[in-house]
Structure formats: structure tokens, C-alpha cells
Amino acid sequence: MKFKTFSDAFTAERPLTAANDNEPRKARQPRYRGTLPALRWLFDSFPELAPALAAALPKPSSNWSADAEDNSQEIRPAVGELM
């Protein structure tokens, strides 16, 4: 389009276009971050069956015992050594 004056160019109706060549973003699919994709599929497909199956699965064993206990730690130098 050619305009006779700058004011004609600034006031002209033009379709909005992006200043770069990027395509519009697609809507992201939510990512499942769990460890049981089959259970997630079952929940999506048959939500009434998923809780019963989840309750029947064995619970993972965890070892939460700390290596150090507060009572057995020794603070050095002791007060007697500082004197």
C-alpha cells in the first residue's frame, strides 16, 4: 500500500501481523509426572475402577532413617579444650 502522507499511513486500517515469523503457540497438553502411567490411563478411562486398583497395589518401601542422630554428634573443640 502506498500512502500520500505519513498521517494517512498511520491512520490507515491494516490487519495486525506479528513482527516476526513465529507461528502461534499450540495449547500444551498437561504432562503426567507420576510413575504409574497405566493407572493414570485407567483413571482417565474408567474412573470408578482406579481407586480399587490403586489400593491393591503394593506400597513402596522407604527408608527414612537418618544416618546421624542428634544425641551422638560430638562438637569439637569442647569447652574444656578451649580453656
Tab-separated table of N, CA and C in Angstrom:
chain	number	residue	atom	x	y	z
A	1	MET	N	0.847	-1.171	0.000
A	1	MET	CA	0.000	0.000	0.000
A	1	MET	C	0.894	1.236	0.000
A	2	LYS	N	0.522	2.161	-0.793
A	2	LYS	CA	1.256	3.423	-0.840
A	2	LYS	C	0.339	4.528	-0.348
A	3	PHE	N	0.897	5.381	0.486
A	3	PHE	CA	0.144	6.483	1.067
A	3	PHE	C	0.767	7.801	0.631
A	4	LYS	N	-0.063	8.826	0.554
A	4	LYS	CA	0.432	10.135	0.122
A	4	LYS	C	1.121	10.871	1.255
A	5	THR	N	0.622	10.689	2.486
A	5	THR	CA	1.224	11.389	3.616
A	5	THR	C	1.459	10.401	4.754
A	6	PHE	N	2.279	10.845	5.722
A	6	PHE	CA	2.523	10.000	6.890
A	6	PHE	C	1.254	9.830	7.723
A	7	SER	N	0.450	10.862	7.820
A	7	SER	CA	-0.774	10.753	8.622
A	7	SER	C	-1.733	9.743	8.003
A	8	ASP	N	-1.770	9.655	6.680
A	8	ASP	CA	-2.602	8.631	6.033
A	8	ASP	C	-2.082	7.230	6.365
A	9	ALA	N	-0.789	7.074	6.411
A	9	ALA	CA	-0.198	5.766	6.689
A	9	ALA	C	-0.452	5.344	8.138
A	10	PHE	N	-0.379	6.299	9.069
A	10	PHE	CA	-0.568	5.954	10.472
A	10	PHE	C	-2.030	5.713	10.827
A	11	THR	N	-2.946	6.333	10.136
A	11	THR	CA	-4.361	6.187	10.457
A	11	THR	C	-5.050	5.124	9.610
A	12	ALA	N	-4.352	4.524	8.678
A	12	ALA	CA	-4.971	3.524	7.806
A	12	ALA	C	-5.262	2.243	8.589
A	13	GLU	N	-6.350	1.582	8.241
A	13	GLU	CA	-6.712	0.293	8.855
A	13	GLU	C	-5.894	-0.805	8.196
A	14	ARG	N	-5.115	-1.494	9.013
A	14	ARG	CA	-4.288	-2.589	8.497
A	14	ARG	C	-4.524	-3.820	9.355
A	15	PRO	N	-4.444	-4.977	8.753
A	15	PRO	CA	-4.566	-6.195	9.579
A	15	PRO	C	-3.342	-6.338	10.478
A	16	LEU	N	-3.570	-6.790	11.703
A	16	LEU	CA	-2.468	-6.966	12.642
A	16	LEU	C	-1.659	-8.199	12.266
A	17	THR	N	-0.378	-8.021	12.143
A	17	THR	CA	0.520	-9.134	11.855
A	17	THR	C	1.661	-9.103	12.854
A	18	ALA	N	2.226	-10.255	13.085
A	18	ALA	CA	3.346	-10.343	14.008
A	18	ALA	C	4.584	-9.718	13.380
A	19	ALA	N	5.434	-9.176	14.218
A	19	ALA	CA	6.652	-8.554	13.733
A	19	ALA	C	7.720	-9.594	13.412
A	20	ASN	N	7.468	-10.838	13.757
A	20	ASN	CA	8.434	-11.891	13.460
A	20	ASN	C	7.716	-13.031	12.746
A	21	ASP	N	8.420	-14.079	12.464
A	21	ASP	CA	7.849	-15.186	11.708
A	21	ASP	C	7.375	-16.337	12.592
A	22	ASN	N	7.223	-16.100	13.874
A	22	ASN	CA	6.801	-17.176	14.763
A	22	ASN	C	5.369	-17.573	14.483
A	23	GLU	N	5.111	-18.858	14.614
A	23	GLU	CA	3.747	-19.350	14.469
A	23	GLU	C	3.047	-19.242	15.822
A	24	PRO	N	1.740	-19.155	15.836
A	24	PRO	CA	1.044	-19.109	17.133
A	24	PRO	C	1.310	-20.387	17.929
A	25	ARG	N	1.368	-20.235	19.250
A	25	ARG	CA	1.643	-21.387	20.105
A	25	ARG	C	0.440	-22.307	20.172
A	26	LYS	N	0.716	-23.586	20.204
A	26	LYS	CA	-0.331	-24.569	20.396
A	26	LYS	C	-0.581	-24.721	21.889
A	27	ALA	N	-1.793	-25.086	22.237
A	27	ALA	CA	-2.110	-25.306	23.646
A	27	ALA	C	-1.353	-26.539	24.118
A	28	ARG	N	-0.683	-26.417	25.247
A	28	ARG	CA	0.103	-27.532	25.774
A	28	ARG	C	-0.795	-28.575	26.410
A	29	GLN	N	-0.435	-29.816	26.221
A	29	GLN	CA	-1.122	-30.906	26.889
A	29	GLN	C	-0.541	-31.028	28.291
A	30	PRO	N	-1.378	-31.263	29.291
A	30	PRO	CA	-0.820	-31.435	30.637
A	30	PRO	C	0.054	-32.676	30.696
A	31	ARG	N	1.187	-32.549	31.341
A	31	ARG	CA	2.133	-33.661	31.427
A	31	ARG	C	1.874	-34.444	32.699
A	32	TYR	N	1.808	-35.755	32.571
A	32	TYR	CA	1.642	-36.607	33.735
A	32	TYR	C	3.015	-36.841	34.326
A	33	ARG	N	3.214	-36.497	35.568
A	33	ARG	CA	4.517	-36.609	36.199
A	33	ARG	C	4.590	-37.744	37.205
A	34	GLY	N	3.644	-38.651	37.153
A	34	GLY	CA	3.645	-39.771	38.081
A	34	GLY	C	4.471	-40.930	37.560
A	35	THR	N	4.462	-42.014	38.304
A	35	THR	CA	5.263	-43.170	37.916
A	35	THR	C	4.412	-44.333	37.454
A	36	LEU	N	3.092	-44.192	37.458
A	36	LEU	CA	2.211	-45.283	37.071
A	36	LEU	C	1.315	-44.846	35.909
A	37	PRO	N	1.844	-44.826	34.679
A	37	PRO	CA	1.031	-44.359	33.549
A	37	PRO	C	-0.165	-45.268	33.276
A	38	ALA	N	-0.056	-46.561	33.564
A	38	ALA	CA	-1.196	-47.453	33.348
A	38	ALA	C	-2.335	-47.112	34.305
A	39	LEU	N	-2.002	-46.763	35.534
A	39	LEU	CA	-3.026	-46.369	36.494
A	39	LEU	C	-3.664	-45.042	36.075
A	40	ARG	N	-2.862	-44.148	35.522
A	40	ARG	CA	-3.413	-42.888	35.035
A	40	ARG	C	-4.369	-43.130	33.877
A	41	TRP	N	-4.012	-44.045	32.962
A	41	TRP	CA	-4.896	-44.379	31.854
A	41	TRP	C	-6.203	-44.974	32.379
A	42	LEU	N	-6.093	-45.852	33.373
A	42	LEU	CA	-7.285	-46.459	33.950
A	42	LEU	C	-8.171	-45.397	34.599
A	43	PHE	N	-7.564	-44.432	35.275
A	43	PHE	CA	-8.334	-43.364	35.895
A	43	PHE	C	-9.036	-42.503	34.846
A	44	ASP	N	-8.352	-42.241	33.726
A	44	ASP	CA	-8.965	-41.444	32.665
A	44	ASP	C	-10.081	-42.211	31.958
A	45	SER	N	-9.905	-43.525	31.783
A	45	SER	CA	-10.870	-44.322	31.038
A	45	SER	C	-12.010	-44.833	31.906
A	46	PHE	N	-11.684	-45.349	33.084
A	46	PHE	CA	-12.673	-45.938	33.990
A	46	PHE	C	-12.444	-45.396	35.402
A	47	PRO	N	-12.916	-44.200	35.699
A	47	PRO	CA	-12.598	-43.587	36.991
A	47	PRO	C	-13.164	-44.339	38.191
A	48	GLU	N	-14.177	-45.155	38.006
A	48	GLU	CA	-14.729	-45.884	39.151
A	48	GLU	C	-13.878	-47.083	39.541
A	49	LEU	N	-13.037	-47.587	38.637
A	49	LEU	CA	-12.202	-48.752	38.938
A	49	LEU	C	-10.825	-48.379	39.483
A	50	ALA	N	-10.353	-47.181	39.195
A	50	ALA	CA	-8.986	-46.797	39.551
A	50	ALA	C	-8.717	-46.803	41.055
A	51	PRO	N	-9.605	-46.302	41.930
A	51	PRO	CA	-9.279	-46.317	43.367
A	51	PRO	C	-9.105	-47.729	43.930
A	52	ALA	N	-9.902	-48.677	43.460
A	52	ALA	CA	-9.774	-50.045	43.965
A	52	ALA	C	-8.442	-50.652	43.546
A	53	LEU	N	-8.039	-50.413	42.319
A	53	LEU	CA	-6.761	-50.953	41.856
A	53	LEU	C	-5.598	-50.263	42.566
A	54	ALA	N	-5.691	-48.956	42.778
A	54	ALA	CA	-4.619	-48.239	43.460
A	54	ALA	C	-4.457	-48.727	44.896
A	55	ALA	N	-5.570	-49.072	45.549
A	55	ALA	CA	-5.486	-49.582	46.914
A	55	ALA	C	-4.877	-50.971	46.957
A	56	ALA	N	-5.019	-51.747	45.882
A	56	ALA	CA	-4.494	-53.110	45.853
A	56	ALA	C	-3.008	-53.161	45.512
A	57	LEU	N	-2.453	-52.091	44.985
A	57	LEU	CA	-1.031	-52.092	44.626
A	57	LEU	C	-0.165	-52.109	45.876
A	58	PRO	N	0.982	-52.787	45.822
A	58	PRO	CA	1.875	-52.787	46.994
A	58	PRO	C	2.471	-51.396	47.210
A	59	LYS	N	2.583	-51.028	48.451
A	59	LYS	CA	3.161	-49.734	48.786
A	59	LYS	C	4.679	-49.809	48.682
A	60	PRO	N	5.322	-48.790	48.122
A	60	PRO	CA	6.785	-48.815	48.022
A	60	PRO	C	7.413	-48.689	49.409
A	61	SER	N	8.471	-49.440	49.605
A	61	SER	CA	9.163	-49.359	50.893
A	61	SER	C	10.107	-48.161	50.867
A	62	SER	N	10.181	-47.492	51.983
A	62	SER	CA	11.065	-46.328	52.064
A	62	SER	C	11.873	-46.422	53.342
A	63	ASN	N	13.096	-45.975	53.260
A	63	ASN	CA	13.988	-45.965	54.400
A	63	ASN	C	14.258	-44.510	54.759
A	64	TRP	N	13.543	-44.029	55.761
A	64	TRP	CA	13.679	-42.642	56.155
A	64	TRP	C	14.559	-42.469	57.381
A	65	SER	N	15.291	-43.491	57.762
A	65	SER	CA	16.132	-43.366	58.947
A	65	SER	C	17.346	-42.487	58.624
A	66	ALA	N	17.636	-41.587	59.524
A	66	ALA	CA	18.767	-40.692	59.318
A	66	ALA	C	20.060	-41.396	59.711
A	67	ASP	N	21.131	-41.063	59.039
A	67	ASP	CA	22.426	-41.662	59.357
A	67	ASP	C	22.983	-41.109	60.662
A	68	ALA	N	22.713	-39.870	60.938
A	68	ALA	CA	23.247	-39.251	62.152
A	68	ALA	C	22.091	-38.915	63.083
A	69	GLU	N	22.301	-39.137	64.340
A	69	GLU	CA	21.316	-38.768	65.343
A	69	GLU	C	21.826	-37.557	66.101
A	70	ASP	N	20.912	-36.754	66.578
A	70	ASP	CA	21.312	-35.535	67.272
A	70	ASP	C	22.108	-35.820	68.547
A	71	ASN	N	21.789	-36.901	69.243
A	71	ASN	CA	22.442	-37.186	70.518
A	71	ASN	C	23.861	-37.700	70.351
A	72	SER	N	24.189	-38.278	69.212
A	72	SER	CA	25.509	-38.892	69.069
A	72	SER	C	26.523	-37.963	68.397
A	73	GLN	N	26.153	-36.745	68.049
A	73	GLN	CA	27.101	-35.853	67.404
A	73	GLN	C	27.994	-35.199	68.446
A	74	GLU	N	29.263	-35.091	68.096
A	74	GLU	CA	30.228	-34.513	69.025
A	74	GLU	C	30.674	-33.164	68.467
A	75	ILE	N	30.634	-32.143	69.285
A	75	ILE	CA	31.033	-30.809	68.873
A	75	ILE	C	32.437	-30.555	69.379
A	76	ARG	N	33.347	-30.240	68.473
A	76	ARG	CA	34.740	-30.023	68.858
A	76	ARG	C	35.118	-28.595	68.537
A	77	PRO	N	35.923	-27.958	69.203
A	77	PRO	CA	36.532	-28.326	70.473
A	77	PRO	C	35.532	-28.163	71.608
A	78	ALA	N	35.717	-28.955	72.619
A	78	ALA	CA	34.847	-28.891	73.785
A	78	ALA	C	35.201	-27.667	74.623
A	79	VAL	N	34.345	-27.343	75.556
A	79	VAL	CA	34.554	-26.156	76.399
A	79	VAL	C	35.847	-26.325	77.201
A	80	GLY	N	36.108	-27.522	77.702
A	80	GLY	CA	37.330	-27.777	78.468
A	80	GLY	C	38.581	-27.592	77.617
A	81	GLU	N	38.526	-27.955	76.344
A	81	GLU	CA	39.688	-27.790	75.464
A	81	GLU	C	39.954	-26.326	75.154
A	82	LEU	N	38.904	-25.529	75.137
A	82	LEU	CA	39.088	-24.110	74.857
A	82	LEU	C	39.715	-23.378	76.032
A	83	MET	N	39.498	-23.870	77.253
A	83	MET	CA	40.041	-23.211	78.430
A	83	MET	C	41.484	-23.512	78.494
